[in-house]
Coordinates of C-alpha atoms and ligand atoms in Angstrom, one line a residue:
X1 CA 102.5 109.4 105.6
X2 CA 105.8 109.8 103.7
X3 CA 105.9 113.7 101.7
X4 CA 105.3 111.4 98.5
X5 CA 102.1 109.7 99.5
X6 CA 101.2 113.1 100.9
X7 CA 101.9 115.2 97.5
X8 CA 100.1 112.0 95.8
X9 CA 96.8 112.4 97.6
X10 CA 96.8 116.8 97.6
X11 CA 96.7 116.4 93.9
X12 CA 94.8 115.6 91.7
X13 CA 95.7 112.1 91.6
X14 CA 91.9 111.0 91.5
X15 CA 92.4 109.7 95.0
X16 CA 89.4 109.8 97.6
X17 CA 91.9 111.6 100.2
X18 CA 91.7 110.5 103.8
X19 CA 90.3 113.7 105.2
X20 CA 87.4 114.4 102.7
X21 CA 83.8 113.0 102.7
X22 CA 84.8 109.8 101.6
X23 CA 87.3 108.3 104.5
X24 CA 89.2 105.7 104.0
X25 CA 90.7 105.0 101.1
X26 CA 90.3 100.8 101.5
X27 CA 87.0 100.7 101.9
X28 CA 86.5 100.5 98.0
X29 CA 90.2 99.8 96.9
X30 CA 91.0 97.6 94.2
X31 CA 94.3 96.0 95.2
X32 CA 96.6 94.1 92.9
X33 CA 98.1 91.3 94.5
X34 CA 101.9 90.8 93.0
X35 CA 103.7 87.8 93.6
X36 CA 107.1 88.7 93.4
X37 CA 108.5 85.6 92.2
X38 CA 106.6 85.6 89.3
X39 CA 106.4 89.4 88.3
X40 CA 109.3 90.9 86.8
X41 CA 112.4 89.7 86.5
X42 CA 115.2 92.5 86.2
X43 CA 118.3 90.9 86.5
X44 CA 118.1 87.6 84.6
X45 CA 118.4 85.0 87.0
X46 CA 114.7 84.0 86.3
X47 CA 113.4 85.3 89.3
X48 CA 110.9 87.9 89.7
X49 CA 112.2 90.8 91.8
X50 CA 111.6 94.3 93.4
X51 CA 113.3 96.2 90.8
X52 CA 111.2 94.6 88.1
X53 CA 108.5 95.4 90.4
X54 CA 109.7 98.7 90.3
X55 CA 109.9 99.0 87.0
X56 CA 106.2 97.9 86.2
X57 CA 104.7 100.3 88.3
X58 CA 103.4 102.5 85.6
X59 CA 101.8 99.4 84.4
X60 CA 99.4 99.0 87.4
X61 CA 99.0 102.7 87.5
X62 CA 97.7 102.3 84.0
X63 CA 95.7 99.6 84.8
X64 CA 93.6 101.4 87.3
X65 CA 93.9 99.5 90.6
X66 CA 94.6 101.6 93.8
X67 CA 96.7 99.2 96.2
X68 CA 99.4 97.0 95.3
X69 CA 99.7 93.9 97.7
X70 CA 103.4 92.7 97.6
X71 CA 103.6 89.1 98.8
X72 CA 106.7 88.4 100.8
X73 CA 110.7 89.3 99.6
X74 CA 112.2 89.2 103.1
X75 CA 115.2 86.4 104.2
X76 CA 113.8 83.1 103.9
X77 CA 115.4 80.1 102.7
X78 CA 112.5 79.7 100.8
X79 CA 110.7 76.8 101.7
X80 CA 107.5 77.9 101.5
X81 CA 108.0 80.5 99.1
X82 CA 109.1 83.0 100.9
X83 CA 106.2 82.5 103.6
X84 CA 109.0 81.5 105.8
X85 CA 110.9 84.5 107.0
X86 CA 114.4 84.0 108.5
X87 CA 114.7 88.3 109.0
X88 CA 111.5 90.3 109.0
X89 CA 113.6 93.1 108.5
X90 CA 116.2 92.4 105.8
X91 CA 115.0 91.8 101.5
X92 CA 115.8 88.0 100.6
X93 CA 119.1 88.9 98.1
X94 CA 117.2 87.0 95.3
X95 CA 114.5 90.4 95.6
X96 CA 117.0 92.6 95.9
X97 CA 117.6 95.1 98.8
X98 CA 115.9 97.4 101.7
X99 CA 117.2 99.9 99.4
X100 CA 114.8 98.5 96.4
X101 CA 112.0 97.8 98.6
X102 CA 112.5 101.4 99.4
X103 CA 112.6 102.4 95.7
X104 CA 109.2 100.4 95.5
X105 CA 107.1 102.2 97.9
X106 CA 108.5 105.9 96.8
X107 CA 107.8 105.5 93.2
X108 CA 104.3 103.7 93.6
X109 CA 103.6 106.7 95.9
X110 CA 104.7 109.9 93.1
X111 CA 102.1 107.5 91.1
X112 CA 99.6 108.0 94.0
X113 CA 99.2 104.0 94.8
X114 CA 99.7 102.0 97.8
X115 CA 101.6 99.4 99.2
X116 CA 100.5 96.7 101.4
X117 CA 103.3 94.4 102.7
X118 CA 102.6 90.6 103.7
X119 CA 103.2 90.2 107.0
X120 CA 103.9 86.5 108.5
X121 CA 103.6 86.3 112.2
X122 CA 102.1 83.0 112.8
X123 CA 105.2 81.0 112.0
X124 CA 108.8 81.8 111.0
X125 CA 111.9 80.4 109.4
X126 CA 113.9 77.3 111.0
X127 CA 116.5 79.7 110.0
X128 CA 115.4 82.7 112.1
X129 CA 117.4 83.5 114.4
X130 CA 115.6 83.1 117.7
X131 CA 114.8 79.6 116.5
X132 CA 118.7 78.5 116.2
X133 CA 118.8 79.9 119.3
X134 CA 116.7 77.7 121.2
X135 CA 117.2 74.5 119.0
X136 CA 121.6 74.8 120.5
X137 CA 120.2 76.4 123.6
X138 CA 118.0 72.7 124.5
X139 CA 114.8 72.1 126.6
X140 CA 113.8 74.3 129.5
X141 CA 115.7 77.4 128.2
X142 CA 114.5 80.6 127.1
X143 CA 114.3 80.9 123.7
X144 CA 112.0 77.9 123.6
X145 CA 109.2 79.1 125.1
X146 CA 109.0 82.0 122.1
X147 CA 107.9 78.8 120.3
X148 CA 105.9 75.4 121.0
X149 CA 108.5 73.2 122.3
X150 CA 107.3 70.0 124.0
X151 CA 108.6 66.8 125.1
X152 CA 107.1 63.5 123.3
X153 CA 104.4 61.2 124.8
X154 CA 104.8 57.3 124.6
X155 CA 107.6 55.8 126.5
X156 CA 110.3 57.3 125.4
X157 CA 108.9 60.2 124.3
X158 CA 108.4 58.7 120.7
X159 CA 105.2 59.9 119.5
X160 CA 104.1 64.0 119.0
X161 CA 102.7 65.8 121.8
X162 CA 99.1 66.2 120.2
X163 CA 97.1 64.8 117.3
X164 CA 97.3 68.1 115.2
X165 CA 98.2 68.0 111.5
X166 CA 100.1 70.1 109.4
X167 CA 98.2 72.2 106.8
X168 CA 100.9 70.7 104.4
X169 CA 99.5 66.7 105.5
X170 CA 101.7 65.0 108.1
X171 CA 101.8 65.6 112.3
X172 CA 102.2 69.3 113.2
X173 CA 105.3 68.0 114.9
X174 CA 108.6 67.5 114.5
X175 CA 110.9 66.1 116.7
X176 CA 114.5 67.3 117.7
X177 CA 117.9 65.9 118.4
X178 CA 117.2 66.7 122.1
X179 CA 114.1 64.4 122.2
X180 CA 111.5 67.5 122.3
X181 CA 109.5 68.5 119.9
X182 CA 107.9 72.0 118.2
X183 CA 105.0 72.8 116.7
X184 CA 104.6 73.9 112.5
X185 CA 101.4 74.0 111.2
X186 CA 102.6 74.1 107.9
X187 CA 106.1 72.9 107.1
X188 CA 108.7 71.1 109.4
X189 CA 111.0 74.6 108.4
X190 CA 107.8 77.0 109.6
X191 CA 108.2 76.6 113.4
X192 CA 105.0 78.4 115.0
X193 CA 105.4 81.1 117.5
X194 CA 104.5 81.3 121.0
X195 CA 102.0 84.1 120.7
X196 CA 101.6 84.0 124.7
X197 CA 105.0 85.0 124.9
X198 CA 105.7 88.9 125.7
X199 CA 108.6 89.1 123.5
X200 CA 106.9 87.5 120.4
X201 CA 104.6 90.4 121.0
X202 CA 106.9 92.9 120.7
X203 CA 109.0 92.3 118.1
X204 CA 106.0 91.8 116.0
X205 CA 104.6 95.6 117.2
X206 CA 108.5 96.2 116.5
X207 CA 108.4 94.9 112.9
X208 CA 104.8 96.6 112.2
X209 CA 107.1 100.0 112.9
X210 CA 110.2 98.5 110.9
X211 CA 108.1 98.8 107.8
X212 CA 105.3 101.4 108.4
X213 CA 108.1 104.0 108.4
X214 CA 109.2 102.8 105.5
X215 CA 106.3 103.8 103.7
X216 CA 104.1 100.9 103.8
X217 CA 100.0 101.4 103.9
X218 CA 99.1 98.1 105.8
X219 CA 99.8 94.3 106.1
X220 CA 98.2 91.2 104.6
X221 CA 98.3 89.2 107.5
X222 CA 99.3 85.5 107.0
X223 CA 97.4 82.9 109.1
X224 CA 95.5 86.3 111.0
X225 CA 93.4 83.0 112.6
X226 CA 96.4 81.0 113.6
X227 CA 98.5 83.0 116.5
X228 CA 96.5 81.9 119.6
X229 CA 96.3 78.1 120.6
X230 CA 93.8 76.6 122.6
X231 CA 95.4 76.6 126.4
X232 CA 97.4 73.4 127.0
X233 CA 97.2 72.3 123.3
X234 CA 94.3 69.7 123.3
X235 CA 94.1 66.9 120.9
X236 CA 91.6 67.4 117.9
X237 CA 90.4 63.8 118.8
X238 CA 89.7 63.0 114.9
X239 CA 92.0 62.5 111.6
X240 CA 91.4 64.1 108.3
X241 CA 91.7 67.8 110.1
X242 CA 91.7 69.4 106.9
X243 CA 88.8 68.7 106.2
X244 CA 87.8 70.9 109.5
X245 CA 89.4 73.9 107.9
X246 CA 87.7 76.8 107.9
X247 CA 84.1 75.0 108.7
X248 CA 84.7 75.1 112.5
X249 CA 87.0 76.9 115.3
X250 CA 89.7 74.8 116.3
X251 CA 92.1 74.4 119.0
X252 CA 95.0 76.0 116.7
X253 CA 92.5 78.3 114.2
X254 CA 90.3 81.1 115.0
X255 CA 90.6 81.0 118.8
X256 CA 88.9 84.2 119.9
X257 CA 92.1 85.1 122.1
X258 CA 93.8 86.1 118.5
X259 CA 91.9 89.2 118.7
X260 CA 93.3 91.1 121.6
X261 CA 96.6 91.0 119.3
X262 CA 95.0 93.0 116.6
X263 CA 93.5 95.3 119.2
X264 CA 97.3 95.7 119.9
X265 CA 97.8 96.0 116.6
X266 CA 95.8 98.9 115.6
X267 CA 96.9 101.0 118.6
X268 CA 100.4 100.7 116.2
X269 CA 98.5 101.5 112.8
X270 CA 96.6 104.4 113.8
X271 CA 99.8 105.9 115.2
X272 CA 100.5 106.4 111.7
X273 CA 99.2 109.5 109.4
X274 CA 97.9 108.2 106.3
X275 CA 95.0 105.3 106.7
X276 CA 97.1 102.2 107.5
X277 CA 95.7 99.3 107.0
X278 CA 95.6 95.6 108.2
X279 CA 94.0 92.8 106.0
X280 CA 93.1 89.1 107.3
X281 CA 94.1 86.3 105.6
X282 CA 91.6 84.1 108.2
X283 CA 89.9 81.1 107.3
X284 CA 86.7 81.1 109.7
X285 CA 83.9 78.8 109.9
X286 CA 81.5 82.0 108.9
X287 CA 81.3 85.4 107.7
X288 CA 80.1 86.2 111.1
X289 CA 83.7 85.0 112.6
X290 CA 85.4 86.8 109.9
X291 CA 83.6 90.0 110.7
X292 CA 84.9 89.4 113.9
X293 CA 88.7 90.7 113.0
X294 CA 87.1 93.7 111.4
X295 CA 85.7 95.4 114.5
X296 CA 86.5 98.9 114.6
X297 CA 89.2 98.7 117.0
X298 CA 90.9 95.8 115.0
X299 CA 91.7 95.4 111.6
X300 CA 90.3 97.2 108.5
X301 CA 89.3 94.1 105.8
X302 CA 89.4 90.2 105.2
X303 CA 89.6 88.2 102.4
X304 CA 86.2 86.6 101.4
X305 CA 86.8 83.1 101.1
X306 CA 83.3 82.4 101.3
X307 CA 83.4 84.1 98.2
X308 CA 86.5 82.6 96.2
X309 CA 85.0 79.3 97.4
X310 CA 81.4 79.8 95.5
X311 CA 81.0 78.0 92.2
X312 CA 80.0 80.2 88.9
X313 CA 76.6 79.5 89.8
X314 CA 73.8 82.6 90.3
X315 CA 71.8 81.1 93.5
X316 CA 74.6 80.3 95.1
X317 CA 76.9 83.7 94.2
X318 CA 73.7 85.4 95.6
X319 CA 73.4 83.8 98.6
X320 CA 77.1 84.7 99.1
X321 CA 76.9 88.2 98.7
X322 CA 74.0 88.8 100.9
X323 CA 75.6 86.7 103.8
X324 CA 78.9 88.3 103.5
X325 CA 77.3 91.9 103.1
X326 CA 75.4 91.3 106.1
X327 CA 78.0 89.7 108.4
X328 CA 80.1 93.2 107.4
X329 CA 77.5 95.7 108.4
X330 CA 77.1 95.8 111.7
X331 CA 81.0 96.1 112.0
X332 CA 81.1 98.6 109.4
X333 CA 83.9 97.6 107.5
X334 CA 83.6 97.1 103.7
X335 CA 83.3 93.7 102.3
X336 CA 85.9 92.1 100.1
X337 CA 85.4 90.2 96.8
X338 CA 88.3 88.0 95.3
X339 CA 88.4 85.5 93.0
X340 CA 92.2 83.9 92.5
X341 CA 95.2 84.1 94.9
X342 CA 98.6 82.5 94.8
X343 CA 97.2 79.6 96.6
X344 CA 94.2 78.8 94.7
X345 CA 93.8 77.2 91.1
X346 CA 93.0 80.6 89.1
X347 CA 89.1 81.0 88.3
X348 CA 89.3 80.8 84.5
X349 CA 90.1 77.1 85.0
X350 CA 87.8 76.7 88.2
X351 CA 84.9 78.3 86.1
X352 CA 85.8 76.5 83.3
X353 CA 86.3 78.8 80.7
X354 CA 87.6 82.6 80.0
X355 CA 84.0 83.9 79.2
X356 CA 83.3 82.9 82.6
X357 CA 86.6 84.6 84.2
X358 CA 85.7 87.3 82.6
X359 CA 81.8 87.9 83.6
X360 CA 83.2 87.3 87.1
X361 CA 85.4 90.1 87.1
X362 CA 82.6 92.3 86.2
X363 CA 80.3 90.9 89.1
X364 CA 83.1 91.6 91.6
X365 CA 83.8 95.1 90.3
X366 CA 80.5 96.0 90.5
X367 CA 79.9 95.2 94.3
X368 CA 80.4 97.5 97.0
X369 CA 83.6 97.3 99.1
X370 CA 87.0 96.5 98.1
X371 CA 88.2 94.0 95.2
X372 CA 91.4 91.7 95.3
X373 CA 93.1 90.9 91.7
X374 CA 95.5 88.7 91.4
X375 CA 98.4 89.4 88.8
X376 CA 97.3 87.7 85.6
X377 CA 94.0 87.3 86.2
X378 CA 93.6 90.6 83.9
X379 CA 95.6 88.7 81.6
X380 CA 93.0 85.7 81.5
X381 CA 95.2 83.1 82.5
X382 CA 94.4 80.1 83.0
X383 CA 96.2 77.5 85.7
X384 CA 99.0 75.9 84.5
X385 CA 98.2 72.1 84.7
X386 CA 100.9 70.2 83.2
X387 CA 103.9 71.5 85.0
X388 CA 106.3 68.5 85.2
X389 CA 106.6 67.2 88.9
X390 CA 110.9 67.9 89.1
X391 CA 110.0 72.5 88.7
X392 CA 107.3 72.1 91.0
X393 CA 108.2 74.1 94.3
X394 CA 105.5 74.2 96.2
X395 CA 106.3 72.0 99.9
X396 CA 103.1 70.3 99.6
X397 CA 98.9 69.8 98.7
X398 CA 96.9 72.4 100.2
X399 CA 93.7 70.5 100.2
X400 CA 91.4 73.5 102.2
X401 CA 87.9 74.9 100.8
X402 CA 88.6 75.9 97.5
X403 CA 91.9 74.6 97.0
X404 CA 92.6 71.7 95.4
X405 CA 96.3 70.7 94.9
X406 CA 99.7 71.8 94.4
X407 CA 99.3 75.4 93.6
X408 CA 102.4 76.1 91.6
X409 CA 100.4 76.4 88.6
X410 CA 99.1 79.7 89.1
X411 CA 102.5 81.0 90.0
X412 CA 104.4 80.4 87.1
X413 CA 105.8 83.9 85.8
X414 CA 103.5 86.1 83.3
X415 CA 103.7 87.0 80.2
X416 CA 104.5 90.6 79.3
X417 CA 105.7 90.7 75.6
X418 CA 107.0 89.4 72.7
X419 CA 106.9 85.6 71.2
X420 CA 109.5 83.5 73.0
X421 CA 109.1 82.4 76.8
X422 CA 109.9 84.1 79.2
X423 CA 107.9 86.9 76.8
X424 CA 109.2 89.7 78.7
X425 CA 109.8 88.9 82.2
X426 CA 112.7 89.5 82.0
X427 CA 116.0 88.1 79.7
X428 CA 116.8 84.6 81.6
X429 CA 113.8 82.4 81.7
X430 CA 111.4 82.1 84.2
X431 CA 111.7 79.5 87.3
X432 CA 108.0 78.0 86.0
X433 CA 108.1 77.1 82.8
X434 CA 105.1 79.2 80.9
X435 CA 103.2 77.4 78.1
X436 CA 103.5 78.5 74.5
X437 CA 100.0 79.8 74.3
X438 CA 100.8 82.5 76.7
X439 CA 103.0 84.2 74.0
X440 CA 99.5 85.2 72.8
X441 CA 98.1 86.8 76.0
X442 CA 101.1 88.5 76.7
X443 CA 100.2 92.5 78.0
X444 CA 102.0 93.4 74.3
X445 CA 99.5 91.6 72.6
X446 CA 96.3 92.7 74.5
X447 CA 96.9 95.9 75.2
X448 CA 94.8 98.0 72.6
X449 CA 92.5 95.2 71.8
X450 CA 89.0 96.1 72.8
X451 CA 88.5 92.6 73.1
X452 CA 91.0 91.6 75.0
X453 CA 90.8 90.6 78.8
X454 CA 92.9 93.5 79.7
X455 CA 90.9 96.4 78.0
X456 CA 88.3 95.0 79.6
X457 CA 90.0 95.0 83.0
X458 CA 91.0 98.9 81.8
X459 CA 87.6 99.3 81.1
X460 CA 86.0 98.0 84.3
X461 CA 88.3 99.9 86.4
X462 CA 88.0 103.1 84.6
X463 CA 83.9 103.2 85.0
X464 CA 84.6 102.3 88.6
X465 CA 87.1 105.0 89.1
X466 CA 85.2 107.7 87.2
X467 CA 81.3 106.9 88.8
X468 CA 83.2 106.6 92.2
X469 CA 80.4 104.9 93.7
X470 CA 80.5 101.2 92.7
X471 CA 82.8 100.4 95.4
X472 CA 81.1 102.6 97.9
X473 CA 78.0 101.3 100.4
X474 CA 77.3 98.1 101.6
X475 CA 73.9 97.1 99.7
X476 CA 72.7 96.3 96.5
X477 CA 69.0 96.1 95.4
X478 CA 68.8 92.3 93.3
X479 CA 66.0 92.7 90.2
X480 CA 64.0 90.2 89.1
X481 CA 65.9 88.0 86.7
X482 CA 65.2 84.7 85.2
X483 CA 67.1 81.6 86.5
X484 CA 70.5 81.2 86.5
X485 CA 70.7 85.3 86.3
X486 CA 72.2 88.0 88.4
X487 CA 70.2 91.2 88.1
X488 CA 71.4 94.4 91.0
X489 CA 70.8 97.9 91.1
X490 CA 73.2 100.5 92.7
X491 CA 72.1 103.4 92.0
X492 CA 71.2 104.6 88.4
X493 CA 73.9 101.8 87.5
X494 CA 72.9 97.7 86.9
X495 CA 75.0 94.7 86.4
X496 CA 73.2 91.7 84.9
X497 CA 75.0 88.4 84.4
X498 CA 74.2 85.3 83.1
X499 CA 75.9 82.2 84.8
X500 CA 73.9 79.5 82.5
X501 CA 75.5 78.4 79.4
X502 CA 72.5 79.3 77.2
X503 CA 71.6 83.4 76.4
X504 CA 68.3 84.0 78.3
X505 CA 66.2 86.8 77.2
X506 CA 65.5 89.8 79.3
X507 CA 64.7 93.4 78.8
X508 CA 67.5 95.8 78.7
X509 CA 67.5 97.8 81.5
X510 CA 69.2 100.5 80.3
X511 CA 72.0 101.5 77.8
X512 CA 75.2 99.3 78.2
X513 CA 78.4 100.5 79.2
X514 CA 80.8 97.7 79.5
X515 CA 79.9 93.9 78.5
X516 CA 82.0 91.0 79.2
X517 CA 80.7 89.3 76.1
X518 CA 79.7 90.8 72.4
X519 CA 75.9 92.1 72.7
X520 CA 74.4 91.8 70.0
X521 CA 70.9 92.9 71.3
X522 CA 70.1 94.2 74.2
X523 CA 67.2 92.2 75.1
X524 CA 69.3 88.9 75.6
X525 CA 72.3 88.4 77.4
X526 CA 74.7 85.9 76.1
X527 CA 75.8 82.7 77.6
X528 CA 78.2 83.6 80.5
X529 CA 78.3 87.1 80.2
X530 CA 77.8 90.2 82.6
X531 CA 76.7 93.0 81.3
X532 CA 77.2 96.8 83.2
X533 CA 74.1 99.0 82.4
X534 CA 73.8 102.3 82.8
X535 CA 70.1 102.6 83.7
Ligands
NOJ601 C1 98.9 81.4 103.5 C2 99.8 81.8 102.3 O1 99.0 82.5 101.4 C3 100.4 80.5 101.8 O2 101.0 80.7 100.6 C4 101.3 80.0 102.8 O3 101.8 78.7 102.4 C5 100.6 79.8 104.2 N1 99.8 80.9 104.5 C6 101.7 79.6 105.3 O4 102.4 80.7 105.5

């Protein structure tokens, strides 16, 4: 633990501390995801980067959350966003520095948060160096075997070695001058790695080091279900693979031999003072294969796609958090809730409507476990859907569960003040164009509005921080509600919500503390709304 964190979490900082009666920290975080792109721009160029990061530090401190998920700024030509690293040690100059990144995980520390960087192990830059190496190096020598280098079949070696498709649509192949060809299972610039191979598995324990002495308090791991392939790379035998995605194991996703790396892994972790953490971005077929990663001598959480993929509908939202509170129990790690990522059309626009977005924020706050937000979403923003085709960056359609389409739109920058784009982040434009309407849910304009999204956000995370037990066990008691309601109990605490578009009429169970909606008697709950009771 660096002196900072440690001075962070001896005071009184409102941190559980890792030592008390409450360990670990994550179990009932709420971690803001920042996409550093489309943060804070403090240089101009139109870029988000870490000093603006920096700088906006006191902003998430104010806004409550405990963890602050950076996703990635290291060397990367930038094909995939940044989620194709050239060094895993060196800040893409468009971020800034090491010396930044630094800055970014010693002030967030004095202000008692955490850092969690994103970690990308399944695949890496064509422009990393061990891949240049064995593209002029040619078949059969070393530096190939780190990644999935095979000659062609067909005659002359013409067609890809197997039937798999890229996430990104096209073969999983690509062929080289040589006549071989390597694996990417998302773009022709994201070789994969040879996770078999001992030195891939070092320098990744090597990296994990590289960064948890420089302060960080876990990884986001990109792909966590990707690393192992099926022995001697089988065909699929079908087309339209995507559809497979997360609804069965494959021979490239979920293989159960990824595990005995993260076993690896948390040797490195728990090395560390301090409660590192790791966090698995892993598409599964089930919660139960999720709650596979999380076994105690492997990671810590995993997203909840299940979740992020359920509609804005109460029978269905139920069923969700009973499964994925019961596939998380007899593993004992805490269940996640998250409801818009970088990758995924924001949830105002997949609910529909910001009454919606809102309600849902609630709901997820009031479960047990640990919350995801994703930067804006306190801001009510909704997906940008009209971007012209020639800003888009994104390399290509991401067609998985719950994701449907280019997902530049819910990257574009956000807005933090004033009445002109880029309202605030920062003084030369943004690399998404925002729309004019965002000039109006800029944090200027919200903040001190008890109606806005972000006092409500405030609000949420306040009562959360304060009763201290929202986030804490894994159960809740469901009431009795009428159809297309949510009731739930924790405690002397109970969130209702209403998922139908018409207000249904119940009794008040207690006296309201936070409402997503106006209440204007207590007996009904509007149209959309969630309602936090204490009762
Ligand atoms: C998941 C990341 O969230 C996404 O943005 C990226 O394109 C793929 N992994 C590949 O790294």
């Amino acid at each position: 633990m660096t002196q900072h964190l440690a001075d962070a979490l001896t005071s009184d900082s409102g941190l559980p501390t890792t030592t008390g009666t409450r360990p670990g920290w994550w179990r009932e975080a709420v971690i803001y995801q920042v996409y550093p792109r489309s943060f804070a721009d403090s240089n101009g160029d139109g870029m988000g980067d870490l000093e603006g990061i920096r700088s906006r530090l006191p902003y998430l401190k104010e806004l409550g959350v405990d963890a602050v998920w950076l996703s990635p700024f290291y060397a990367s030509p930038q094909a995939d966003a940044g989620y194709d690293v050239a060094d895993y040690r060196a800040i893409d100059p468009m971020f800034g520095t090491l010396h930044d990144a630094d800055a970014v995980i010693r002030e967030a520390h004095e202000l008692g948060l955490r850092i969690i960087v994103d970690l990308v192990p399944n695949h890496c830059s064509d422009q990393h160096e061990w891949f240049k190496q064995a593209l002029r190096e040619g078949p059969g020598t070393p530096l190939r075997e780190r990644f999935h280098f095979r000659p062609g079949q067909g005659d002359d070696g013409e067609l890809p070695p197997n039937d798999w498709e890229s996430i990104f649509g096209g073969p999983a192949w690509t062929r080289v001058a040589d006549g071989e060809w390597y694996l990417h299972l998302f773009a022709p610039e994201q070789p994969d790695f040879n996770w078999e191979h001992p030195a891939v598995q070092d320098e990744f324990r090597s990296i994990l080091r590289f960064w948890l002495d420089l302060g960080a308090d876990g990884f986001r791991i990109d792909v966590a279900h990707g690393l192992v392939k099926a022995p001697g790379l089988p065909d699929l035998g079908r087309d339209e693979q995507l559809k497979l995605l997360g609804n069965q194991v494959l021979p490239f996703f979920d293989q159960d031999g990824v595990h005995e790396i993260y076993r690896s892994w948390r040797l490195v972790l728990d090395e560390y003072a301090g409660d590192r953490i790791g966090v698995a971005e892993a598409w599964t077929p089930s919660a139960d294969r999720t709650a596979l990663y999380l076994r105690p001598d492997e990671l810590h959480q995993a997203f909840n796609f299940h979740y992020l993929s359920t509609g804005w509908d109460a029978e269905a939202l139920r069923a969700t958090i009973d499964e994925s509170l019961d596939s998380m129990r007899p593993v004992g790690a805490p269940t996640t809730w998250v409801l818009s990522n970088h990758d995924v059309v924001r949830h105002r626009t997949r609910f529909g409507s910001l009454e919606r977005a809102r309600a849902a924020a609630l709901l997820m706050l009031a479960l047990p476990g640990s919350a995801y937000v994703y930067q804006g979403e306190e801001l009510g923003l909704p997906e940008v859907v009209d971007l012209p085709d020639e800003v888009r960056q994104d390399p290509s359609f991401f067609k998985a569960n719950g994701q449907d389409g280019l997902r530049d739109g819910c990257r574009v920058p956000i807005p933090w003040s004033g009445d002109q784009a880029p309202y605030g982040f920062g003084e030369g434009g943004s690399w998404l164009p925002q729309p004019a309407e965002w000039a109006g849910l800029s944090v200027e304009v919200q903040t001190g509005d008890p109606a806005s999204t972000l006092e409500l956000y405030r609000a949420a995370l306040r009562i959360r921080r304060e009763r201290g037990d929202l986030g804490a066990g894994d159960a809740v008691e469901w009431l009795e509600a009428p159809e297309g309601v949510l009731a739930f109990r924790r405690g002397d605490f109970v969130c209702t919500v209403n998922t139908t578009r018409e207000p249904v009429r119940m009794p008040a169970p207690g006296t309201v503390l936070l409402a997503s909606g106006e209440v204007t008697d207590p007996g009904v709950l509007g149209a959309d709304t969630a309602v936090w009771w204490q009762g």
